Every structure is written in C-alpha cells, then in structure tokens.
GROMACS .gro file of C-alpha atoms in nm:
model
  268
    1MET     CA    1   0.063   1.523  -2.261
    2SER     CA    2   0.317   1.771  -2.124
    3SER     CA    3   0.575   1.638  -1.880
    4ILE     CA    4   0.514   1.675  -1.506
    5LYS     CA    5   0.787   1.741  -1.251
    6TYR     CA    6   0.789   1.609  -0.896
    7VAL     CA    7   1.039   1.677  -0.619
    8ASP     CA    8   1.117   1.357  -0.430
    9GLN     CA    9   1.203   1.341  -0.060
   10ILE     CA   10   1.574   1.412  -0.105
   11GLU     CA   11   1.499   1.718  -0.321
   12ARG     CA   12   1.569   1.553  -0.657
   13VAL     CA   13   1.352   1.665  -0.950
   14VAL     CA   14   1.174   1.370  -1.111
   15THR     CA   15   1.032   1.444  -1.457
   16LEU     CA   16   0.764   1.217  -1.603
   17ALA     CA   17   0.622   1.241  -1.953
   18ASN     CA   18   0.347   0.987  -1.879
   19THR     CA   19   0.202   0.790  -1.591
   20PRO     CA   20   0.454   0.510  -1.518
   21GLU     CA   21   0.324   0.168  -1.619
   22ARG     CA   22   0.634  -0.043  -1.551
   23ILE     CA   23   0.755  -0.006  -1.191
   24ILE     CA   24   1.057  -0.152  -1.014
   25SER     CA   25   1.055  -0.122  -0.635
   26LEU     CA   26   1.378  -0.165  -0.440
   27VAL     CA   27   1.209  -0.109  -0.103
   28PRO     CA   28   0.999  -0.385   0.061
   29SER     CA   29   0.757  -0.154   0.244
   30GLN     CA   30   0.704   0.051  -0.071
   31THR     CA   31   0.634  -0.264  -0.272
   32GLU     CA   32   0.359  -0.350  -0.024
   33LEU     CA   33   0.229   0.005  -0.059
   34LEU     CA   34   0.210  -0.023  -0.439
   35VAL     CA   35  -0.005  -0.333  -0.403
   36ALA     CA   36  -0.233  -0.152  -0.158
   37LEU     CA   37  -0.272   0.128  -0.413
   38GLY     CA   38  -0.387  -0.123  -0.675
   39LEU     CA   39  -0.064  -0.120  -0.876
   40GLU     CA   40   0.043  -0.483  -0.844
   41LYS     CA   41   0.007  -0.551  -1.219
   42SER     CA   42   0.239  -0.258  -1.293
   43ILE     CA   43   0.523  -0.396  -1.079
   44VAL     CA   44   0.784  -0.566  -1.298
   45GLY     CA   45   1.074  -0.596  -1.053
   46VAL     CA   46   1.125  -0.630  -0.676
   47THR     CA   47   1.396  -0.723  -0.424
   48LYS     CA   48   1.443  -1.058  -0.253
   49PHE     CA   49   1.327  -0.887   0.067
   50CYS     CA   50   0.988  -0.784  -0.076
   51VAL     CA   51   0.793  -1.044   0.120
   52HIS     CA   52   0.449  -0.880   0.132
   53PRO     CA   53   0.237  -0.999  -0.030
   54ASN     CA   54   0.421  -1.333  -0.020
   55ARG     CA   55   0.339  -1.410  -0.385
   56ILE     CA   56   0.515  -1.101  -0.519
   57ARG     CA   57   0.860  -1.260  -0.561
   58LYS     CA   58   0.711  -1.545  -0.762
   59GLU     CA   59   0.509  -1.326  -0.994
   60GLN     CA   60   0.765  -1.048  -1.052
   61ILE     CA   61   1.136  -1.053  -1.136
   62VAL     CA   62   1.373  -1.036  -0.840
   63VAL     CA   63   1.650  -0.788  -0.928
   64GLY     CA   64   1.864  -0.831  -0.616
   65GLY     CA   65   1.854  -0.703  -0.260
   66THR     CA   66   1.830  -0.353  -0.121
   67LYS     CA   67   2.206  -0.289  -0.103
   68LYS     CA   68   2.313  -0.479  -0.416
   69VAL     CA   69   2.115  -0.506  -0.739
   70ASP     CA   70   2.160  -0.651  -1.087
   71PHE     CA   71   2.175  -0.338  -1.302
   72GLU     CA   72   2.161  -0.538  -1.627
   73LYS     CA   73   1.849  -0.722  -1.514
   74ILE     CA   74   1.689  -0.388  -1.429
   75ARG     CA   75   1.786  -0.246  -1.769
   76LYS     CA   76   1.626  -0.540  -1.952
   77LEU     CA   77   1.299  -0.485  -1.763
   78LYS     CA   78   1.276  -0.134  -1.914
   79PRO     CA   79   1.112   0.030  -1.611
   80ASP     CA   80   0.928   0.360  -1.645
   81ILE     CA   81   1.035   0.438  -1.287
   82VAL     CA   82   1.249   0.282  -1.012
   83LEU     CA   83   1.147   0.347  -0.652
   84CYS     CA   84   1.426   0.375  -0.394
   85ASN     CA   85   1.477   0.490  -0.036
   86LYS     CA   86   1.773   0.684   0.101
   87GLU     CA   87   1.825   0.449   0.397
   88GLU     CA   88   1.737   0.119   0.234
   89ASN     CA   89   1.937   0.167  -0.086
   90THR     CA   90   2.290   0.296  -0.136
   91LYS     CA   91   2.388   0.625  -0.294
   92GLU     CA   92   2.580   0.425  -0.556
   93ILE     CA   93   2.264   0.235  -0.655
   94VAL     CA   94   2.066   0.556  -0.701
   95GLU     CA   95   2.343   0.733  -0.893
   96THR     CA   96   2.398   0.435  -1.124
   97LEU     CA   97   2.028   0.384  -1.192
   98GLU     CA   98   1.950   0.749  -1.263
   99LYS     CA   99   2.194   0.746  -1.555
  100ASP     CA  100   1.948   0.528  -1.750
  101HIS     CA  101   1.618   0.538  -1.562
  102ILE     CA  102   1.378   0.770  -1.384
  103VAL     CA  103   1.439   0.721  -1.011
  104HIS     CA  104   1.228   0.840  -0.718
  105VAL     CA  105   1.387   0.840  -0.371
  106SER     CA  106   1.191   0.850  -0.045
  107ASP     CA  107   1.339   0.957   0.289
  108ILE     CA  108   1.124   0.875   0.591
  109PHE     CA  109   1.172   0.993   0.949
  110SER     CA  110   0.810   1.030   1.065
  111VAL     CA  111   0.453   0.925   0.994
  112GLU     CA  112   0.406   1.263   0.828
  113ASP     CA  113   0.692   1.183   0.588
  114ALA     CA  114   0.529   0.848   0.512
  115LEU     CA  115   0.194   1.009   0.442
  116ASN     CA  116   0.362   1.261   0.213
  117MET     CA  117   0.518   0.974   0.020
  118ILE     CA  118   0.182   0.798  -0.011
  119GLU     CA  119   0.021   1.119  -0.134
  120GLN     CA  120   0.294   1.169  -0.395
  121TYR     CA  121   0.267   0.809  -0.515
  122GLY     CA  122  -0.105   0.872  -0.556
  123ARG     CA  123  -0.032   1.163  -0.787
  124ILE     CA  124   0.252   0.995  -0.978
  125PHE     CA  125   0.055   0.677  -1.048
  126LYS     CA  126  -0.289   0.839  -1.082
  127LYS     CA  127  -0.421   0.669  -0.770
  128GLU     CA  128  -0.512   0.986  -0.582
  129ASN     CA  129  -0.842   0.860  -0.439
  130VAL     CA  130  -0.700   0.530  -0.315
  131ALA     CA  131  -0.403   0.710  -0.161
  132ALA     CA  132  -0.631   0.965   0.009
  133ARG     CA  133  -0.842   0.688   0.165
  134LEU     CA  134  -0.532   0.511   0.293
  135ILE     CA  135  -0.394   0.833   0.442
  136THR     CA  136  -0.725   0.906   0.615
  137SER     CA  137  -0.732   0.553   0.759
  138ILE     CA  138  -0.376   0.577   0.892
  139GLN     CA  139  -0.442   0.919   1.048
  140ALA     CA  140  -0.758   0.792   1.218
  141GLU     CA  141  -0.574   0.491   1.362
  142GLN     CA  142  -0.288   0.709   1.482
  143ASN     CA  143  -0.518   0.965   1.644
  144SER     CA  144  -0.717   0.693   1.821
  145PHE     CA  145  -0.401   0.527   1.952
  146VAL     CA  146  -0.240   0.849   2.073
  147LYS     CA  147  -0.560   0.944   2.255
  148ARG     CA  148  -0.576   0.602   2.420
  149ILE     CA  149  -0.224   0.617   2.565
  150THR     CA  150  -0.231   0.983   2.667
  151ASN     CA  151  -0.225   0.896   3.036
  152THR     CA  152   0.014   0.603   3.003
  153PRO     CA  153   0.336   0.659   3.199
  154THR     CA  154   0.650   0.712   2.994
  155ARG     CA  155   0.870   0.403   2.981
  156ARG     CA  156   1.241   0.399   2.900
  157VAL     CA  157   1.311   0.156   2.618
  158ALA     CA  158   1.612   0.012   2.439
  159TYR     CA  159   1.528  -0.120   2.091
  160PHE     CA  160   1.777  -0.368   1.940
  161ILE     CA  161   1.797  -0.461   1.572
  162TRP     CA  162   2.116  -0.673   1.566
  163LYS     CA  163   2.354  -0.882   1.774
  164ASP     CA  164   2.725  -0.969   1.749
  165PRO     CA  165   2.769  -0.680   1.774
  166TRP     CA  166   2.463  -0.555   1.959
  167ILE     CA  167   2.315  -0.268   1.759
  168ALA     CA  168   2.032  -0.049   1.886
  169VAL     CA  169   1.816   0.227   1.744
  170GLY     CA  170   1.919   0.582   1.820
  171SER     CA  171   1.775   0.920   1.727
  172ASP     CA  172   1.707   1.045   1.373
  173THR     CA  173   1.526   0.725   1.272
  174PHE     CA  174   1.171   0.629   1.182
  175ILE     CA  175   1.176   0.362   1.453
  176ASP     CA  176   1.265   0.622   1.717
  177HIS     CA  177   0.971   0.833   1.596
  178LEU     CA  178   0.734   0.539   1.647
  179LEU     CA  179   0.883   0.469   1.989
  180GLN     CA  180   0.798   0.828   2.083
  181LEU     CA  181   0.439   0.781   1.956
  182ASN     CA  182   0.419   0.482   2.191
  183ASN     CA  183   0.517   0.712   2.480
  184PHE     CA  184   0.853   0.536   2.505
  185GLU     CA  185   1.172   0.723   2.587
  186ASN     CA  186   1.461   0.582   2.385
  187VAL     CA  187   1.746   0.490   2.623
  188PHE     CA  188   1.990   0.559   2.338
  189LYS     CA  189   1.835   0.881   2.210
  190HIS     CA  190   2.167   1.054   2.276
  191LYS     CA  191   2.323   0.834   2.005
  192SER     CA  192   2.258   0.888   1.635
  193ARG     CA  193   2.104   0.639   1.392
  194TYR     CA  194   2.207   0.278   1.470
  195PRO     CA  195   2.480   0.272   1.733
  196GLU     CA  196   2.679  -0.031   1.843
  197ILE     CA  197   2.613  -0.094   2.214
  198SER     CA  198   2.859  -0.253   2.455
  199LYS     CA  199   2.756  -0.521   2.705
  200GLU     CA  200   2.849  -0.276   2.980
  201GLU     CA  201   2.594  -0.027   2.846
  202ILE     CA  202   2.327  -0.300   2.825
  203GLU     CA  203   2.394  -0.390   3.189
  204LEU     CA  204   2.311  -0.031   3.288
  205ILE     CA  205   1.954  -0.055   3.155
  206LYS     CA  206   1.777  -0.061   3.489
  207GLN     CA  207   1.497  -0.263   3.643
  208GLN     CA  208   1.145  -0.172   3.532
  209GLU     CA  209   1.277  -0.056   3.195
  210LEU     CA  210   1.219  -0.236   2.868
  211ILE     CA  211   1.443  -0.403   2.615
  212LEU     CA  212   1.272  -0.465   2.281
  213LEU     CA  213   1.423  -0.721   2.044
  214SER     CA  214   1.310  -0.668   1.685
  215SER     CA  215   1.217  -0.945   1.443
  216GLU     CA  216   1.418  -0.771   1.172
  217PRO     CA  217   1.672  -0.720   1.028
  218PHE     CA  218   1.817  -0.968   1.279
  219PRO     CA  219   1.562  -1.243   1.348
  220PHE     CA  220   1.552  -1.226   1.727
  221SER     CA  221   1.363  -1.514   1.891
  222GLU     CA  222   1.289  -1.657   2.234
  223LYS     CA  223   1.642  -1.794   2.271
  224HIS     CA  224   1.779  -1.443   2.243
  225ILE     CA  225   1.566  -1.329   2.538
  226ALA     CA  226   1.756  -1.582   2.750
  227GLU     CA  227   2.084  -1.458   2.605
  228MET     CA  228   1.997  -1.096   2.683
  229LYS     CA  229   1.896  -1.188   3.039
  230LYS     CA  230   2.249  -1.314   3.097
  231ILE     CA  231   2.367  -0.961   3.025
  232ASN     CA  232   2.081  -0.779   3.198
  233ALA     CA  233   1.873  -0.977   3.445
  234THR     CA  234   1.650  -0.692   3.563
  235ALA     CA  235   1.496  -0.524   3.257
  236LYS     CA  236   1.179  -0.662   3.102
  237ILE     CA  237   1.260  -0.811   2.759
  238ILE     CA  238   1.001  -0.842   2.482
  239LEU     CA  239   1.015  -0.964   2.123
  240VAL     CA  240   0.848  -0.718   1.885
  241ASP     CA  241   0.742  -0.728   1.520
  242GLY     CA  242   0.998  -0.509   1.347
  243GLU     CA  243   0.780  -0.457   1.042
  244TYR     CA  244   0.533  -0.253   1.244
  245PHE     CA  245   0.814  -0.035   1.375
  246SER     CA  246   1.003   0.015   1.049
  247TRP     CA  247   0.773  -0.036   0.747
  248TYR     CA  248   0.637   0.305   0.654
  249GLY     CA  249   0.391   0.225   0.376
  250SER     CA  250   0.043   0.078   0.395
  251ARG     CA  251   0.149  -0.137   0.694
  252LEU     CA  252   0.104   0.173   0.908
  253LYS     CA  253  -0.271   0.118   0.877
  254ASP     CA  254  -0.240  -0.189   1.103
  255ALA     CA  255   0.060  -0.076   1.307
  256PHE     CA  256  -0.140   0.111   1.569
  257SER     CA  257  -0.356  -0.194   1.643
  258TYR     CA  258  -0.033  -0.384   1.700
  259PHE     CA  259   0.095  -0.108   1.928
  260ARG     CA  260  -0.225  -0.129   2.135
  261GLU     CA  261  -0.163  -0.501   2.185
  262LEU     CA  262   0.201  -0.435   2.272
  263GLN     CA  263   0.103  -0.177   2.534
  264ALA     CA  264  -0.137  -0.426   2.687
  265SER     CA  265   0.129  -0.700   2.700
  266ILE     CA  266   0.373  -0.465   2.876
  267ASN     CA  267   0.119  -0.409   3.151
  268GLU     CA  268   0.059  -0.780   3.211
   0.00000   0.00000   0.00000
C-alpha cells in the first residue's frame, strides 16, 4: 500500500503508510468521537480527562492530562497515531511527540470545523460510512434547532468558565460559535478568547440579560449562583452543561436537544 497524506487542521502534513491500529487520544471529546466511530478497541492511550465513556480510563492506559503528558509512557505504547488539538494541548506537547510519532492536530472554531474533523477521521481510520451517518445526524439536529429558534429574540449572554479570577468566553472560540447558534449575543464578544473579567464589569451586566455558569472546566454549582448574585443581583443566572457547549465530537449529535431544553428553561 502506498502512503497517503492528509493535511490536518493547522496545515500540517500527516503521512500514513497504513490505517492506524493503535491510537492515543489526548483530547476528551475526540476520544468520545473515536468510540462513536467504532474504534474503541484501537484506543491504547487516553488522558485523565477522557471521561466518556466512563469505562475508557479503566480499559486504556492513562498517559497524563491535556497540558502535561508522560512522553515515555506514550513511547512504550507504540502508537500508530496520536490525536491532539491546538487549544487543548500545548505546542510543546505536539512538537515533542512529532519527533517520534505521527501526530494529527485538530483546530475547531465552528460546527463546520468539527464536521470536517469527523469526515477526516472517517477517511484516516477507514470509517467513512459511520462518519458520514454521524455528520448527517448532527446536521439534521442543527438545522431543526436553528429553524425552531428563528423567531426567538436575541438575548445578551455572559458565559463564565472559571472563578478566582472570573474568566469568561470571548470571541474566536467554539463556545462563542455555539452561543451564536443559540441566538445569544456574547456580552464579551469584544474580548478575544478567554478574558479575565473584573467584578465591576460583571456588575454592568444588566437586568433581563443572562449569566451562564459552565460545569467545566470550573465545576460551577448552585452555591456559585448565590455568589454571583452578590456581584450582580439583576441578571438571570443559569448553570449549563459545559460539555454541550465545548465538546466538538459526537456529543454534538445530542447538543441541540440540550439547547432546546435550555431555551425552554430560559423562558420559564
């Protein structure tokens, strides 16, 4: 078999002589995607944050987190390919790994980017039909959701992912893209990526606007709603499932059902 070249999502050329049979995934949402594509038995290494399916960390070797990995443990697993993401993993991790291994890097800012990644995984791992069905399902769910909320009024939203310091989502992020699909206007769209927000800025989020507290990476809970209300007593504050706003693999298939429920809860 002659080698096949792919261009990953940060324009790196990935050359494969054969279909990869030993996969290490350093991205939780991409690990879940591999399982959805029927590749669970090919996964030999994951991160400690790969929690879906919940059995995966017991059945495969944990090689570290997303920002710090055990390079020697990865080497001993002899992967045919290591799957990374530009945002989730560091440049140092990618550059160190590619010295000894084939590395594919995703870079996701939109649903379209996610679908492109799924399509490429289908080709790389010879799961084209499964990938095509998943893509069709996600597109159908997205189209149905967008049609349903067409006449929903635009709401201004602040989406927080961390506290002490308070960190929100700005522009140029996948989360901001999904906020837009929900017909939300990001209060901090004028700020890039993940800006630190002062208490004074939080106080300025006005009545009838929304503050969304994500379940990840910081585990916001009910007690944090009370804490936020001490800073801003007028905005409506809601806990949201961060996985549906930030996981860009197969979880997108169910994300739009979650968004429908979220829209309904906002109107209560």
